[in-house]
PDB file of C-alpha atoms and ligand atoms in Angstrom:
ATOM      1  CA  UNK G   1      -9.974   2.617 -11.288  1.00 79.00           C
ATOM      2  CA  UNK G   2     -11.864   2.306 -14.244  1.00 81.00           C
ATOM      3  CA  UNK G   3     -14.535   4.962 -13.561  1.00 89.00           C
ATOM      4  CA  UNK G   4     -12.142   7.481 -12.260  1.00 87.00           C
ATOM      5  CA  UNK G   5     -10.040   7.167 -15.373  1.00 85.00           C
ATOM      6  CA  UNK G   6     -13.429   7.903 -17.004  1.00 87.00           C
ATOM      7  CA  UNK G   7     -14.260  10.799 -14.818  1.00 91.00           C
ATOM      8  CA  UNK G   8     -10.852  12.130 -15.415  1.00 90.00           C
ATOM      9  CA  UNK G   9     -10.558  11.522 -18.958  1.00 87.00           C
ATOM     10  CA  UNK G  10     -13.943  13.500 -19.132  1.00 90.00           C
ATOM     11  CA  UNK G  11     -12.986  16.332 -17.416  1.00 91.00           C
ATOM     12  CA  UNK G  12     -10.292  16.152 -20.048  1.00 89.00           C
ATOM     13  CA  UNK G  13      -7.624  15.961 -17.010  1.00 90.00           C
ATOM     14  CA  UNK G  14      -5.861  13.355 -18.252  1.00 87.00           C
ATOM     15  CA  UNK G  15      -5.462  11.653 -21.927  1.00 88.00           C
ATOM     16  CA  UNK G  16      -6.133   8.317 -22.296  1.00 83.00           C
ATOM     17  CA  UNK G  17      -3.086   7.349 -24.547  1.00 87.00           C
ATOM     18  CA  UNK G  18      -0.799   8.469 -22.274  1.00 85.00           C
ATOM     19  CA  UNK G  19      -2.567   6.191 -19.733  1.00 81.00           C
ATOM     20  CA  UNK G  20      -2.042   3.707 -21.874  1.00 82.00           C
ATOM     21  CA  UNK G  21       1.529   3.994 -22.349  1.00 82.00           C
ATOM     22  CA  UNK G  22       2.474   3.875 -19.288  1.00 81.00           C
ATOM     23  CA  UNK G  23       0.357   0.864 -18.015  1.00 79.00           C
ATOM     24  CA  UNK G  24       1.751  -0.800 -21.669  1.00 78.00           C
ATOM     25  CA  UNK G  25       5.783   0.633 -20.500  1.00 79.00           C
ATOM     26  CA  UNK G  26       5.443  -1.095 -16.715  1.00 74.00           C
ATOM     27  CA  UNK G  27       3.901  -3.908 -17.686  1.00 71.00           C
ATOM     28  CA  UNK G  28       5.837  -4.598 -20.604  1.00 71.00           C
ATOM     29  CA  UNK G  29       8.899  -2.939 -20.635  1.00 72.00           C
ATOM     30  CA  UNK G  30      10.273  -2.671 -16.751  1.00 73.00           C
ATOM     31  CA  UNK G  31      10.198  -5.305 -15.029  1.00 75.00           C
ATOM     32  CA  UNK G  32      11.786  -7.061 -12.041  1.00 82.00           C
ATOM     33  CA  UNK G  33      15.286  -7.268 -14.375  1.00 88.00           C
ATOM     34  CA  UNK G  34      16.365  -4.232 -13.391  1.00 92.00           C
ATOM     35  CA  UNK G  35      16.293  -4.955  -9.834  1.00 95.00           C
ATOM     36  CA  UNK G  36      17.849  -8.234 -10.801  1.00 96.00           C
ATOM     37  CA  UNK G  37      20.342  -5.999 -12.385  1.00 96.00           C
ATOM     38  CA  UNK G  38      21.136  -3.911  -9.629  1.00 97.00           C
ATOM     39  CA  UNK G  39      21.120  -6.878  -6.932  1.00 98.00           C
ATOM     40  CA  UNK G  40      23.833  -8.478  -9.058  1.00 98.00           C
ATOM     41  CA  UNK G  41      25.887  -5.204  -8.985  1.00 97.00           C
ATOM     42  CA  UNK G  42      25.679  -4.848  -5.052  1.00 98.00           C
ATOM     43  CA  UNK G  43      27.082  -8.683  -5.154  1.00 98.00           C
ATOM     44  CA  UNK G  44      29.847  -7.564  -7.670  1.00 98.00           C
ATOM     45  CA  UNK G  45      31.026  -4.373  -7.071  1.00 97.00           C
ATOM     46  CA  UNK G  46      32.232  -3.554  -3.594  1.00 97.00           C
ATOM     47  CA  UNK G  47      31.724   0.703  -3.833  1.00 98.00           C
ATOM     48  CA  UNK G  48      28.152   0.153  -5.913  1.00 98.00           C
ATOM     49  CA  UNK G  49      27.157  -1.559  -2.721  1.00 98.00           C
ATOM     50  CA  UNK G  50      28.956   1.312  -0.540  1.00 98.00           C
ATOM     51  CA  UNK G  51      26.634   3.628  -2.890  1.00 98.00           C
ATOM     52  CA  UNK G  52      23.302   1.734  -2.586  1.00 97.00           C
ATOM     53  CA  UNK G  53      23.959   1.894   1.699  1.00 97.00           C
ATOM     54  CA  UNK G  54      24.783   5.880   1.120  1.00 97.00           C
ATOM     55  CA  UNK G  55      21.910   6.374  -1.137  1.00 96.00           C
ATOM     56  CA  UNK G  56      20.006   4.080  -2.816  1.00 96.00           C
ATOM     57  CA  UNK G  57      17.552   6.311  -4.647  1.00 94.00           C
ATOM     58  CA  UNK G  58      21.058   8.190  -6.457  1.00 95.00           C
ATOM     59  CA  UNK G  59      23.009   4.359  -7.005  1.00 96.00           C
ATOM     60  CA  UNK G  60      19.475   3.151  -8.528  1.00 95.00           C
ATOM     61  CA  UNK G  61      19.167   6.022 -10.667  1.00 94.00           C
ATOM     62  CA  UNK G  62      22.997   6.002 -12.120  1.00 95.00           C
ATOM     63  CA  UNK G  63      21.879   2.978 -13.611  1.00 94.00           C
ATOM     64  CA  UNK G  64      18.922   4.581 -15.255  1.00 91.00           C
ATOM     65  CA  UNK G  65      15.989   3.263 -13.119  1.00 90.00           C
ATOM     66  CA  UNK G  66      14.348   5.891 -11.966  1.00 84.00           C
ATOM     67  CA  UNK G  67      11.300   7.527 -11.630  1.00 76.00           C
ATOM     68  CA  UNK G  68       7.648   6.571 -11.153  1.00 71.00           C
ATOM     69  CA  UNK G  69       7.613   5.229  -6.859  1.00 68.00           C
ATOM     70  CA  UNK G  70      11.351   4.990  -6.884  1.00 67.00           C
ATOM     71  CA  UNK G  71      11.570   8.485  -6.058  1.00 78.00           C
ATOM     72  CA  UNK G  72      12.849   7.661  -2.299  1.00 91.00           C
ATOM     73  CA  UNK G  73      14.460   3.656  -2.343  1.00 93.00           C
ATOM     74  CA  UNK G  74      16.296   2.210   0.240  1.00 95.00           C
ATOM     75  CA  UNK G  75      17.838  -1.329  -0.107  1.00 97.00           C
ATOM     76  CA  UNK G  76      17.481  -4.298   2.883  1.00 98.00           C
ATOM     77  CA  UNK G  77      20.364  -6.884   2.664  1.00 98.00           C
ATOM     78  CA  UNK G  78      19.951 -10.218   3.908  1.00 98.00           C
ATOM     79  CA  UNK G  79      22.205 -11.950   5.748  1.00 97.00           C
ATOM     80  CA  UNK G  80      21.694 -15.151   7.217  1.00 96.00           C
ATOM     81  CA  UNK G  81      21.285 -14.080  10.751  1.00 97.00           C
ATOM     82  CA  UNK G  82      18.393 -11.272   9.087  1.00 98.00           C
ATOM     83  CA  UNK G  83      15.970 -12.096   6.393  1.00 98.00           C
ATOM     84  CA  UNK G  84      14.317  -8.815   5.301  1.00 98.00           C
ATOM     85  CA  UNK G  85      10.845  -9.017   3.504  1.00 98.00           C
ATOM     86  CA  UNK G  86       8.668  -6.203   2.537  1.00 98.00           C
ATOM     87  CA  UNK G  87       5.381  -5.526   2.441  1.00 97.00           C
ATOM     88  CA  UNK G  88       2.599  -2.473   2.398  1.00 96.00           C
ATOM     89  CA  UNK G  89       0.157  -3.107   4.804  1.00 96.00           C
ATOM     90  CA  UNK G  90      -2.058   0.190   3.959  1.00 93.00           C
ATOM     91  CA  UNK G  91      -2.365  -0.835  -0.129  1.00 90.00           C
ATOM     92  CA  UNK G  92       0.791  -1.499  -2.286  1.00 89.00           C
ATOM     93  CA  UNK G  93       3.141   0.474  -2.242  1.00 91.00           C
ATOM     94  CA  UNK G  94       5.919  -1.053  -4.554  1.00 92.00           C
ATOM     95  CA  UNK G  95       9.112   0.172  -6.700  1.00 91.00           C
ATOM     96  CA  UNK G  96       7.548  -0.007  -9.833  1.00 88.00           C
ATOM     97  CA  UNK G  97      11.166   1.626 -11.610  1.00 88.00           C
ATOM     98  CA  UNK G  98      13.093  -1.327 -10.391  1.00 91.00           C
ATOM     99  CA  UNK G  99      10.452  -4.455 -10.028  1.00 92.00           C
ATOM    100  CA  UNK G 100       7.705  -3.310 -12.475  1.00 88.00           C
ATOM    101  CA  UNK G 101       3.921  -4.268 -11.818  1.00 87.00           C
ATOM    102  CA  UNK G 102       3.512  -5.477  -8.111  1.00 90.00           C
ATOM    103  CA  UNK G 103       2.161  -9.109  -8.307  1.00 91.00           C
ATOM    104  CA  UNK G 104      -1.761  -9.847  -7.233  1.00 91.00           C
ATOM    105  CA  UNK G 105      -1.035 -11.592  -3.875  1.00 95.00           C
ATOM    106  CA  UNK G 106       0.848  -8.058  -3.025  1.00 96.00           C
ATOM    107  CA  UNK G 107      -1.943  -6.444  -3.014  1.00 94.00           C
ATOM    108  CA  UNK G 108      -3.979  -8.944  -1.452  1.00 95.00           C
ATOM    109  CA  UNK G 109      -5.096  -7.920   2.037  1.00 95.00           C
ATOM    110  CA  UNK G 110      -4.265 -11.572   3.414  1.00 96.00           C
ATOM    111  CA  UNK G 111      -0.645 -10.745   2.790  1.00 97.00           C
ATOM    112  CA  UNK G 112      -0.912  -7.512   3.668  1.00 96.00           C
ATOM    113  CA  UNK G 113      -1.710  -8.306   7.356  1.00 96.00           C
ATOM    114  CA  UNK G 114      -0.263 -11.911   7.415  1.00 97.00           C
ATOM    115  CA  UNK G 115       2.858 -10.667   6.471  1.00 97.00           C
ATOM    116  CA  UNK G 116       2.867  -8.867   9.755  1.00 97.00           C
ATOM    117  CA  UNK G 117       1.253 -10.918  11.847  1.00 97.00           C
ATOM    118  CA  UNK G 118       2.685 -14.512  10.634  1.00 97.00           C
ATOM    119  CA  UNK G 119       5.369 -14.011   8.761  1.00 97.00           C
ATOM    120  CA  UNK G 120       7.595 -16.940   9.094  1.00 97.00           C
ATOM    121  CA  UNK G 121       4.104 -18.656   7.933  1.00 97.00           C
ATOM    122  CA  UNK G 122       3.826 -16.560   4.957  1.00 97.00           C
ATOM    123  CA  UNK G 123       7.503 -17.382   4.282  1.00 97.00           C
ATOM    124  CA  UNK G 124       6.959 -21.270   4.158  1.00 96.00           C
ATOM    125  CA  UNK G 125       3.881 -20.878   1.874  1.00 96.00           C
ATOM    126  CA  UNK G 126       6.195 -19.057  -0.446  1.00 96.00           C
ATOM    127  CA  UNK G 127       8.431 -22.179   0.307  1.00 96.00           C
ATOM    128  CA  UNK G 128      11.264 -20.648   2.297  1.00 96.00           C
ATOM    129  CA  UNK G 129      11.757 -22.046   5.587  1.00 95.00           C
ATOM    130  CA  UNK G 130      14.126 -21.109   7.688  1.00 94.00           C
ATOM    131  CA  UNK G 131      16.399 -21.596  10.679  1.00 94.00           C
ATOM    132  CA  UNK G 132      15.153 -20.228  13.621  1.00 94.00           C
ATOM    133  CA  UNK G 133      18.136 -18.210  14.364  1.00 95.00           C
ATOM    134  CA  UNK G 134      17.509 -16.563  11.358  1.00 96.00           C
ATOM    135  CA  UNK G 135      15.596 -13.265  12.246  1.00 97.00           C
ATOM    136  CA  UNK G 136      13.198 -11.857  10.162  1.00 98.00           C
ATOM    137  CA  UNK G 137      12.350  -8.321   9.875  1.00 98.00           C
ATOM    138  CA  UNK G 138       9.378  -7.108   8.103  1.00 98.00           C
ATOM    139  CA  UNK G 139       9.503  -3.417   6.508  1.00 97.00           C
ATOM    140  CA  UNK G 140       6.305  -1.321   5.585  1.00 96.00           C
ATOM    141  CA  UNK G 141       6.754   0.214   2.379  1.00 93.00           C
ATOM    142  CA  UNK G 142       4.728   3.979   2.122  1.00 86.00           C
ATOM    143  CA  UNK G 143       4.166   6.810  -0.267  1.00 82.00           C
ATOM    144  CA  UNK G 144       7.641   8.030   1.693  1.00 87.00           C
ATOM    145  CA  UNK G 145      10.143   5.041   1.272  1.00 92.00           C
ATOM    146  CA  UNK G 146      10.216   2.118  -0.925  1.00 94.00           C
ATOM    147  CA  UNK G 147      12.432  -1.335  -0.556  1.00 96.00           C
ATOM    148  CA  UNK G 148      14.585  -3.370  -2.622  1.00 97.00           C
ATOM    149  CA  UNK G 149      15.399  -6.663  -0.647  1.00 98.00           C
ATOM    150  CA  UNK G 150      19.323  -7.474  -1.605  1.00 98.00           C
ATOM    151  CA  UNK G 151      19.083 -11.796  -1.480  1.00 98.00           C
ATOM    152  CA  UNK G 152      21.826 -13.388   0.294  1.00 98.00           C
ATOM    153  CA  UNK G 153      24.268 -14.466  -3.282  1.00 98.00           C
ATOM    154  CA  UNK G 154      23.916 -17.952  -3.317  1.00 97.00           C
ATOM    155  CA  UNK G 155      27.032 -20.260  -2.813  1.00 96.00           C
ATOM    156  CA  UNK G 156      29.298 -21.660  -5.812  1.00 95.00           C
ATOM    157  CA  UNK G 157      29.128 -18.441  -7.547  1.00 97.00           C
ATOM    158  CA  UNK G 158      32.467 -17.241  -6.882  1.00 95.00           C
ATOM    159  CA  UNK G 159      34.009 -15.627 -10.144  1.00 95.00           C
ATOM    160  CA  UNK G 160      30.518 -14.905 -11.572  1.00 97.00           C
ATOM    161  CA  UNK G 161      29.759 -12.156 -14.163  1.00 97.00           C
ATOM    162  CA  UNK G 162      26.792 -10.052 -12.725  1.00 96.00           C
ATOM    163  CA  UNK G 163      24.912 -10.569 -16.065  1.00 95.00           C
ATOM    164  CA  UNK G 164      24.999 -14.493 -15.298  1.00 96.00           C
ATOM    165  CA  UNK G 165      24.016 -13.747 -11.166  1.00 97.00           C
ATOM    166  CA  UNK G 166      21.060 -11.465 -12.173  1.00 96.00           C
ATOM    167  CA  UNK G 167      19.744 -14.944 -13.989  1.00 94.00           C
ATOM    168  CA  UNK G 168      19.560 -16.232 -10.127  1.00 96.00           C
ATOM    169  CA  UNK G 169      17.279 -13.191  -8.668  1.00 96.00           C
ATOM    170  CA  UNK G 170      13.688 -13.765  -8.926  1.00 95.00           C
ATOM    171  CA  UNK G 171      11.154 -10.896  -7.905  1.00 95.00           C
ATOM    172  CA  UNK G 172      10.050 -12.348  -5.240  1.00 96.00           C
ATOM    173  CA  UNK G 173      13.801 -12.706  -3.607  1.00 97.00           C
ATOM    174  CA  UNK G 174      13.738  -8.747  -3.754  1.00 97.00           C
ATOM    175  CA  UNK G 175      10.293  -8.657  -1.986  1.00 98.00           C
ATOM    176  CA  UNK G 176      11.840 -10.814   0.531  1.00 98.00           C
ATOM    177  CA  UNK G 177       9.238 -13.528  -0.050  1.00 98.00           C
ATOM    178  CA  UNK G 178      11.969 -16.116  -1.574  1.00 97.00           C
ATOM    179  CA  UNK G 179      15.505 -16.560  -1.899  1.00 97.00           C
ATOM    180  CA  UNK G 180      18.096 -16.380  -4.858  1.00 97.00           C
ATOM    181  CA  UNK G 181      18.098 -19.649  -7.147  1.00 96.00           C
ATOM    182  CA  UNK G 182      20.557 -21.862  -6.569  1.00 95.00           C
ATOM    183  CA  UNK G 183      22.943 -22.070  -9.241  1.00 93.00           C
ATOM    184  CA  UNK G 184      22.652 -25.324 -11.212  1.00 85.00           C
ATOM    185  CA  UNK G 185      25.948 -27.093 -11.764  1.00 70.00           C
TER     186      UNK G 185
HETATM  187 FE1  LIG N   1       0.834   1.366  -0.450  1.00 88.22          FE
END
């Protein structure tokens, strides 16, 4: 990456502030709480979630995430008869407008073809085991289409504001690699 910024930057295709600004804006300034955000808004509000089944890329975007691979989203809900986790299994493709930076082990070729090829084992490194008539469902993310896992909302969290339930999604329960905290009581 490094020489071909310097290739670019000398062909004076590209300027390296503005490089810098938006590695400095993803990693710093969007990150995986606006997918927490949304998540907690599909939990909440019965017609977001209608909108984010209709079309996730316009629901995403009417909260201002948008942008930068989250040009065509789609959203995967788990249930507990389907656990939904994503991966890219060419490089790493990833929703940068609604998860920020993709972590290392995304882009890892281990999980890129364990994910496929063992996933339930990948799952229980990640330390989510689960029941065997649970079905899980791996998705290839592309340059086309990009996922946002919706966790299954954890129980005891009836009456919840959505600001307090986006505290319980982690990144990796919108990968699909983990589950929503637990509430602590
Ligand atoms: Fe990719």
């Amino acid at each position: 990456m490094r020489a071909l910024e310097t290739i670019l930057v000398g062909k004076g295709l590209v300027d390296p502030a503005a490089v810098d600004l938006i590695i400095d804006t993803y990693e710093n300034k969007v990150g995986p709480r606006n997918g927490a955000q949304v998540v907690a808004r599909a939990w909440t509000e019965a017609d977001f979630a209608q909108a984010l089944r209709d079309d996730a890329t316009t629901a995403i975007e009417s909260m201002g995430f948008a942008g930068r691979q989250a040009e065509h989203m789609e959203v995967l809900w788990n249930t507990p008869d389907t656990h939904n986790m994503v991966v890219c299994t060419l490089c790493s493709c990833y929703p940068w407008a609604v998860l920020g930076l993709p972590p290392v082990w995304y882009k890892s070729a281990p999980y890129r073809s364990r994910a496929v090829s063992e996933p339930r084992k990948v799952l229980s490194e990640f330390g989510v085991t689960l029941p065997e008539s649970t079905k899980v469902k791996v998705w290839d993310s592309t340059a086309e289409v990009r996922y946002l896992v919706i966790p299954v909302r954890p129980e005891g969290t009836e009456g919840w504001s959505a600001e307090a339930l986006a505290d319980l999604v982690t990144r990796d329960s919108m990968i699909g690699t983990g589950l929503a905290k637990e509430p602590v009581t």
